[in-house]
Coordinates of C-alpha atoms and ligand atoms in Angstrom, one line a residue:
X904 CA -5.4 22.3 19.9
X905 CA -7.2 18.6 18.8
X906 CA -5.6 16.1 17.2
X907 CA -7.6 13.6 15.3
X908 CA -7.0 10.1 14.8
X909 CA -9.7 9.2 12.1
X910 CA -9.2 5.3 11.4
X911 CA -11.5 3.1 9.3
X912 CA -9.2 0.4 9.8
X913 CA -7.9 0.9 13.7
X914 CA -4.8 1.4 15.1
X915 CA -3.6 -1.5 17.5
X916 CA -4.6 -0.5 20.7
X917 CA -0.8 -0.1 22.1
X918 CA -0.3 2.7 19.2
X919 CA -3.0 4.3 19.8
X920 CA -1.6 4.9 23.6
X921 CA 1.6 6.0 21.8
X922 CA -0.1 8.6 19.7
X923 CA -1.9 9.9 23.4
X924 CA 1.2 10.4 24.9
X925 CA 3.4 12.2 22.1
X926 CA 0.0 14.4 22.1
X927 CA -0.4 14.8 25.4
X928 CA 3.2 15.5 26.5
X929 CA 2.7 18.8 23.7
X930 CA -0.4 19.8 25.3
X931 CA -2.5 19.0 22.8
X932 CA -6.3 17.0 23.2
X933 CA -6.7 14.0 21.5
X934 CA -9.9 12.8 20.0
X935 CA -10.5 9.3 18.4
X936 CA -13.0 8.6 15.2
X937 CA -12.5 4.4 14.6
X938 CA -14.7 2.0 12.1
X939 CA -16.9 5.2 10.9
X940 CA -17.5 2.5 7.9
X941 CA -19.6 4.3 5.2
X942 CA -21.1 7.2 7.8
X943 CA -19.0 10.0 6.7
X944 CA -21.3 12.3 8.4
X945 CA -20.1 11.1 11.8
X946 CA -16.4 11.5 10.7
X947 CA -17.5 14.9 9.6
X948 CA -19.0 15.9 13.1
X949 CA -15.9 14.5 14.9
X950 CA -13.5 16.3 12.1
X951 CA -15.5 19.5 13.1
X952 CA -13.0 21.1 16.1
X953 CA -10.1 19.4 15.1
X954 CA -6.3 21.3 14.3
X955 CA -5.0 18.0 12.8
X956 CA -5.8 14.8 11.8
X957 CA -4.1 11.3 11.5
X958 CA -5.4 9.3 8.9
X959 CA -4.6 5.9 7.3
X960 CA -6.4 4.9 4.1
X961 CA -9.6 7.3 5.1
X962 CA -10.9 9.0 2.3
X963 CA -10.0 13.0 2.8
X964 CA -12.0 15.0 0.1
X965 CA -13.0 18.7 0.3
X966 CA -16.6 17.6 1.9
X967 CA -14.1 16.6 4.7
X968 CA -11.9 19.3 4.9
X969 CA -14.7 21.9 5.0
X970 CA -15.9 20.5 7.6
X971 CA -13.2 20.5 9.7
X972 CA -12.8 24.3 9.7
X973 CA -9.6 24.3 12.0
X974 CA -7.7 21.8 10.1
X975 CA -3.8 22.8 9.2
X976 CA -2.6 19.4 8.8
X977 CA -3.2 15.5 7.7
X978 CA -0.9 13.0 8.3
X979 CA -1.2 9.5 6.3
X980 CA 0.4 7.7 8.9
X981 CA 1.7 5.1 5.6
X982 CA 3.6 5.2 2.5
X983 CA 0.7 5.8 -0.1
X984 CA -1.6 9.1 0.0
X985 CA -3.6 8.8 -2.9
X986 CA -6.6 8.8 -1.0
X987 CA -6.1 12.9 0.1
X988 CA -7.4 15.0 -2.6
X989 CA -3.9 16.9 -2.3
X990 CA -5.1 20.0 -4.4
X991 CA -8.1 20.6 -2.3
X992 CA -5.4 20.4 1.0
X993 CA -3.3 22.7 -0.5
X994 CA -6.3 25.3 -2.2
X995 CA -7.4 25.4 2.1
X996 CA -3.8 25.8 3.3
X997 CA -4.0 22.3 4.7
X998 CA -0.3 20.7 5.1
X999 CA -0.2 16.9 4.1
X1000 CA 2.1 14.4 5.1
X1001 CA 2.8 11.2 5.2
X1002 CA 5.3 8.7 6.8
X1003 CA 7.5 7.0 4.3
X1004 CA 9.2 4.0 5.7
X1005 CA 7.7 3.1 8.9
X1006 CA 5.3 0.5 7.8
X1007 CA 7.2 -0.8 4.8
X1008 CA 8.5 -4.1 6.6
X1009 CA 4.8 -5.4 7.9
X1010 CA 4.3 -5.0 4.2
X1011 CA 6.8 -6.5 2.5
X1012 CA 6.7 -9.5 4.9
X1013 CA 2.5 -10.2 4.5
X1014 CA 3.8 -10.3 0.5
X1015 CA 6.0 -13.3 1.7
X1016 CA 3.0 -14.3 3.6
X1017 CA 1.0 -14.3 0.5
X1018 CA 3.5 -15.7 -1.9
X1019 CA 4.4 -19.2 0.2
X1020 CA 1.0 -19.6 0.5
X1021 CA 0.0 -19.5 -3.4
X1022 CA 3.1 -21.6 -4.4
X1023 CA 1.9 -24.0 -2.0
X1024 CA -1.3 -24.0 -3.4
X1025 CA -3.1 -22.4 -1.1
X1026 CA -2.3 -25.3 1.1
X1027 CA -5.0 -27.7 -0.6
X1028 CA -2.6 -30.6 0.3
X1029 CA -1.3 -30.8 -3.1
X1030 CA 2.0 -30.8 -4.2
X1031 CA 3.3 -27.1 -4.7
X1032 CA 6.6 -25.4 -5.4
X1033 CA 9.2 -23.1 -3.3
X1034 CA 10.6 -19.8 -3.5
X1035 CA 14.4 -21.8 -3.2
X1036 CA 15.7 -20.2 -6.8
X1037 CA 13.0 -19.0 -8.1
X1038 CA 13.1 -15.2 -9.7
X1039 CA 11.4 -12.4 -7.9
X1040 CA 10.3 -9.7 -9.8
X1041 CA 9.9 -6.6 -7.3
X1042 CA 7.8 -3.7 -9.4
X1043 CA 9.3 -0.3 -7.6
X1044 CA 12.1 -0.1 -5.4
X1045 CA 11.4 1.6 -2.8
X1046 CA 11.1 0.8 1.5
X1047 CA 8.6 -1.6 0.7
X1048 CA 10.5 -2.8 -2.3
X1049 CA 14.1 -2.7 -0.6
X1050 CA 12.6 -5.0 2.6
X1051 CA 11.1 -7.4 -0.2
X1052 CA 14.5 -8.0 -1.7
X1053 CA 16.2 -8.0 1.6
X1054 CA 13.6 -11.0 2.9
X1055 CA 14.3 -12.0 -0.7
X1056 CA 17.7 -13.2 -0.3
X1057 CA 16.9 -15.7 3.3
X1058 CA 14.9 -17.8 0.9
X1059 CA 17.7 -17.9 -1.7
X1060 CA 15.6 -16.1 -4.7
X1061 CA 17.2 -14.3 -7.5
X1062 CA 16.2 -10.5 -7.3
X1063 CA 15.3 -8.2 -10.3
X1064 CA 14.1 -5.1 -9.7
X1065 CA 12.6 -2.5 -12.2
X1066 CA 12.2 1.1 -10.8
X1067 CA 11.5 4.3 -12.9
X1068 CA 13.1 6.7 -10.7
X1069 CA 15.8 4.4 -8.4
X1070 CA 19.1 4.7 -9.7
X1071 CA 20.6 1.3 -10.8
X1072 CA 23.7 1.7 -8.6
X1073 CA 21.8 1.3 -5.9
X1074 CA 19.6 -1.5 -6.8
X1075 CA 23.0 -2.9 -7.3
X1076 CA 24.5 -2.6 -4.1
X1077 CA 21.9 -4.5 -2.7
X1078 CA 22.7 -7.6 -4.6
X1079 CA 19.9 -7.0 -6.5
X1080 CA 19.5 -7.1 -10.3
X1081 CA 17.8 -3.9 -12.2
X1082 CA 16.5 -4.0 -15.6
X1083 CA 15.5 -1.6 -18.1
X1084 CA 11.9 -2.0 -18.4
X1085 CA 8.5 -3.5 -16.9
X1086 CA 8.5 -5.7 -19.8
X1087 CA 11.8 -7.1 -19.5
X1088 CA 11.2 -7.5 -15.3
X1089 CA 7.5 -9.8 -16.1
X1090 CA 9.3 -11.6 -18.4
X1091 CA 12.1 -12.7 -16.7
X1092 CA 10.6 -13.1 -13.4
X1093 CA 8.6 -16.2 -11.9
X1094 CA 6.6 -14.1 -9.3
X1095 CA 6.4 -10.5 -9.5
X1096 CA 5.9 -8.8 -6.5
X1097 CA 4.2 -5.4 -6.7
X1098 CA 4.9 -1.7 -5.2
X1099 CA 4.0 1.4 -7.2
X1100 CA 2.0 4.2 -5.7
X1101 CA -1.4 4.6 -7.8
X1102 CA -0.7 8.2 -9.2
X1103 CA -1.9 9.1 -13.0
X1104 CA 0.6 7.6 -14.5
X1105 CA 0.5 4.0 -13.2
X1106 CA -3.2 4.1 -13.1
X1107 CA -4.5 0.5 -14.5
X1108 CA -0.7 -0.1 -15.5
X1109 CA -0.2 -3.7 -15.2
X1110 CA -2.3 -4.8 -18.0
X1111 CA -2.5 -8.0 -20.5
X1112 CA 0.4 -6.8 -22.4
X1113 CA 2.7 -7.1 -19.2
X1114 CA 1.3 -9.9 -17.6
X1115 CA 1.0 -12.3 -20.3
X1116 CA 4.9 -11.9 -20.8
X1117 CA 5.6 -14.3 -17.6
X1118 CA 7.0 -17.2 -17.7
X1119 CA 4.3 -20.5 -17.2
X1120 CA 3.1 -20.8 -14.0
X1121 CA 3.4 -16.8 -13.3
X1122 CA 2.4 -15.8 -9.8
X1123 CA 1.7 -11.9 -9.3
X1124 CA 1.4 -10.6 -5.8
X1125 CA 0.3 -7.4 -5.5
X1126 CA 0.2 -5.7 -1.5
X1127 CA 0.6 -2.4 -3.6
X1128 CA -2.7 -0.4 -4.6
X1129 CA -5.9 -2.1 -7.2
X1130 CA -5.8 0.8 -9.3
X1131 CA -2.8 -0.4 -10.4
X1132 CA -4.1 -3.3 -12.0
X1133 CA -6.2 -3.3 -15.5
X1134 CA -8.8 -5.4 -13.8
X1135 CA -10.2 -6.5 -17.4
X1136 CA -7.6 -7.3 -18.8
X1137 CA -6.6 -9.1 -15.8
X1138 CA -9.7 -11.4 -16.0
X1139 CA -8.8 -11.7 -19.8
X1140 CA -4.9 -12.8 -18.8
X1141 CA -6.3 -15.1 -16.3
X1142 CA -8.7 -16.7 -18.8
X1143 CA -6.0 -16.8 -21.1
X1144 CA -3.2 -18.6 -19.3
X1145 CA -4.9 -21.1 -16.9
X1146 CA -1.3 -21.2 -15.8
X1147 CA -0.8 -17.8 -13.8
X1148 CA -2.0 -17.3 -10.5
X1149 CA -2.8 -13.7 -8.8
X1150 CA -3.1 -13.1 -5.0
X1151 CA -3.7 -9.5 -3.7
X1152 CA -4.0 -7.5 -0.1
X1153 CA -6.2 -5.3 -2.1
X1154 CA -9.9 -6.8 -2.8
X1155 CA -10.0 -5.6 -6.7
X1156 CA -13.4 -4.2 -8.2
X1157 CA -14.3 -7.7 -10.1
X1158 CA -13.2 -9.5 -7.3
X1159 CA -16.9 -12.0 -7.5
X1160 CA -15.7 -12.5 -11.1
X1161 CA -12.3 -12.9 -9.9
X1162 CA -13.1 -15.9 -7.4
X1163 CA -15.8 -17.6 -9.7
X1164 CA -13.6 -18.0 -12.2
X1165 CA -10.1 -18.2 -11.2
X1166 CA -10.5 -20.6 -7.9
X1167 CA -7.4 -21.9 -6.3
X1168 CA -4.9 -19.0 -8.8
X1169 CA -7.0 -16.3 -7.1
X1170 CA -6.5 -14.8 -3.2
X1171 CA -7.7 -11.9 -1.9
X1172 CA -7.6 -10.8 2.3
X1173 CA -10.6 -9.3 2.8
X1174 CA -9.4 -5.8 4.4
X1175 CA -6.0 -4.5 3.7
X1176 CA -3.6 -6.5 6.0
X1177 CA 0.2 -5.2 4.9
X1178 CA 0.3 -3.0 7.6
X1179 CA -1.8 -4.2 9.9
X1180 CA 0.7 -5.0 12.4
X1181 CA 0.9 -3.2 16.0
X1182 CA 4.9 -2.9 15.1
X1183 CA 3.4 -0.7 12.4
X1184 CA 0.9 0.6 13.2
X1185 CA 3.3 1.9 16.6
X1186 CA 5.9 3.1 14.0
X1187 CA 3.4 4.8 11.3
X1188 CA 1.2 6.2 14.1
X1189 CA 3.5 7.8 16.7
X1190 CA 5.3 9.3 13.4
X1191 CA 2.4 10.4 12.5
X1192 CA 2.1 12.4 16.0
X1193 CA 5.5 13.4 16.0
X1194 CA 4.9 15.0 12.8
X1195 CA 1.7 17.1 13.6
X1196 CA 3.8 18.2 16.5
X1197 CA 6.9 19.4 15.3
X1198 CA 4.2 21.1 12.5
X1199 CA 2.3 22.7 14.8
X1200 CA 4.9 24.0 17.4
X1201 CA 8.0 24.7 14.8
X1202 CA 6.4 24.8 11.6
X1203 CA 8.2 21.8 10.6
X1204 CA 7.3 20.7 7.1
X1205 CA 9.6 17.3 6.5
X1206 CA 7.4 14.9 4.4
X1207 CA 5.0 17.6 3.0
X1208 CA 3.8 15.9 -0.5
X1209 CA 1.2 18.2 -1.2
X1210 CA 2.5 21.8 -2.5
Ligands
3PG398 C1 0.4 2.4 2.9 O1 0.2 3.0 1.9 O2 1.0 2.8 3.9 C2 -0.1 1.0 3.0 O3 -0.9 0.6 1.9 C3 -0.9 0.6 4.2 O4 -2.2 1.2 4.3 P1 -3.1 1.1 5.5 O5 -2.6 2.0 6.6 O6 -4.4 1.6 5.0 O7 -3.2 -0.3 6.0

């Protein structure tokens, strides 16, 4: 049986040889499709043999997943599968996975990464601010979220959290204060620090409403998911309160409006960097492998998210 690693963005190489040897040591072949950039034909050919696949923010539609006749399972070697179209997975008895957890650190530090930098200004050489008592805002609490408020507390921030689904005793017991409400978290928070999944429901979310509630000189760092964000209304906010500042690991839609309008309160990395660590990408990928093996060999299902 094949095993396809079918990365866009590449593995570090050292994971990569990971992956090869959890493979290989369960007999199985495999095969490598990196930087396929927009030629989804050649990720098509490669998917064509293949039993499974490991995927990271690769675009897996049904055009995909017919042409990989063999296929029984995807891993998302990540947090975030919103890129698998899950009911066409399910409607072709395809299993999908992901990895929860393994990459969540690389993320939650590059949002630390991102947040010195912008209350520094960017490091223009001006006078900037630190995160020394500040509040942090973190928007879901989950692994990302709970390594955000651990890193949190080393630089002596206050720590609100706001989480739909995480009970409060357990935002608690990490020292960290819940509230009620989106609203109440961007207004009480100097820097919001954003991680919820783009599903239907938190689709273009963060809109004017929520982010004109910060407090002046509002920075929002978001290492989550663009579709989160209300890109108009974003601009609008921006325009709005010369006083907020928005740095993200994920290049928005407007992003040429974005940076001729907003420059120095507007950041974007040019690829998505959170994970992009070979401590990750070793953790997320050889999960990943793990998975597909203990799937294929024993059936094992733990971390299905499709039905
Ligand atoms: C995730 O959902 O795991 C993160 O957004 C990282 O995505 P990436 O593997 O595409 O870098």
């Amino acid at each position: 049986m094949k095993v396809l690693i079918a990365t866009d963005k590449p593995f570090a190489q050292v994971a990569v040889d990971g992956i090869l040897k959890v493979i290989a040591e369960a007999g199985l072949d495999l095969k490598l499709c990196e930087k396929y950039g927009s030629d989804k034909e050649r990720l098509k050919r490669t998917a064509a043999d293949v039993d499974a696949m490991i995927i990271r923010s690769d675009k897996i539609d049904a055009e995909i997943m017919d042409a990989a006749k063999n296929l029984k399972i995807i891993v998302r070697a990540g947090a975030g599968y919103d890129n698998v179209d899950l009911e066409a997975a399910t409607e072709r008895n395809i299993c999908v996975m992901n990895t929860p957890g393994q990459n969540s650190n690389a993320v939650a530090e590059l949002a630390f990464g991102m947040m010195v930098m912008a209350v520094r200004n960017f490091y223009n050489g001006t006078s900037g601010s630190e995160l020394k008592g500040k509040k942090l805002g973190i928007h879901a609490y989950g692994n990302v979220g709970r390594n955000v408020a651990r890193i949190a507390k080393g630089f002596g921030m206050e720590i609100y959290a706001f989480d739909a689904y995480c009970p409060k005793e357990l935002i608690e017991a990490d020292g960290v204060i819940p509230v009620e409400s989106p609203e109440k978290l961007y207004e009480t928070c100097n820097i919001v620090s954003i991680h919820i999944p783009a599903t239907p429901g938190t689709r273009m979310s963060i809109n004017y409403n929520l982010l004109n509630r910060m407090p002046k000189n509002g920075l929002i760092v978001n290492t989550a998911r663009k579709e989160v964000i209300n890109e108009i209304e974003l601009v609008k906010v921006m325009e709005d309160r010369p006083d907020l500042k928005y740095v993200t690991d994920i290049m928005p839609d407007d992003h040429k409006e974005l940076t001729e309008k907003f420059a120095g309160r507007y950041f974007t990395t040019p690829k998505k960097m959170g994970a992009q660590t070979a401590e990750a990408n070793i953790n997320a990928g050889i999960a990943a492998a793990q998975q597909i093996v203990g799937f294929l060999k024993d059936g094992c299902e733990k971390y299905r998210v499709n039905k």
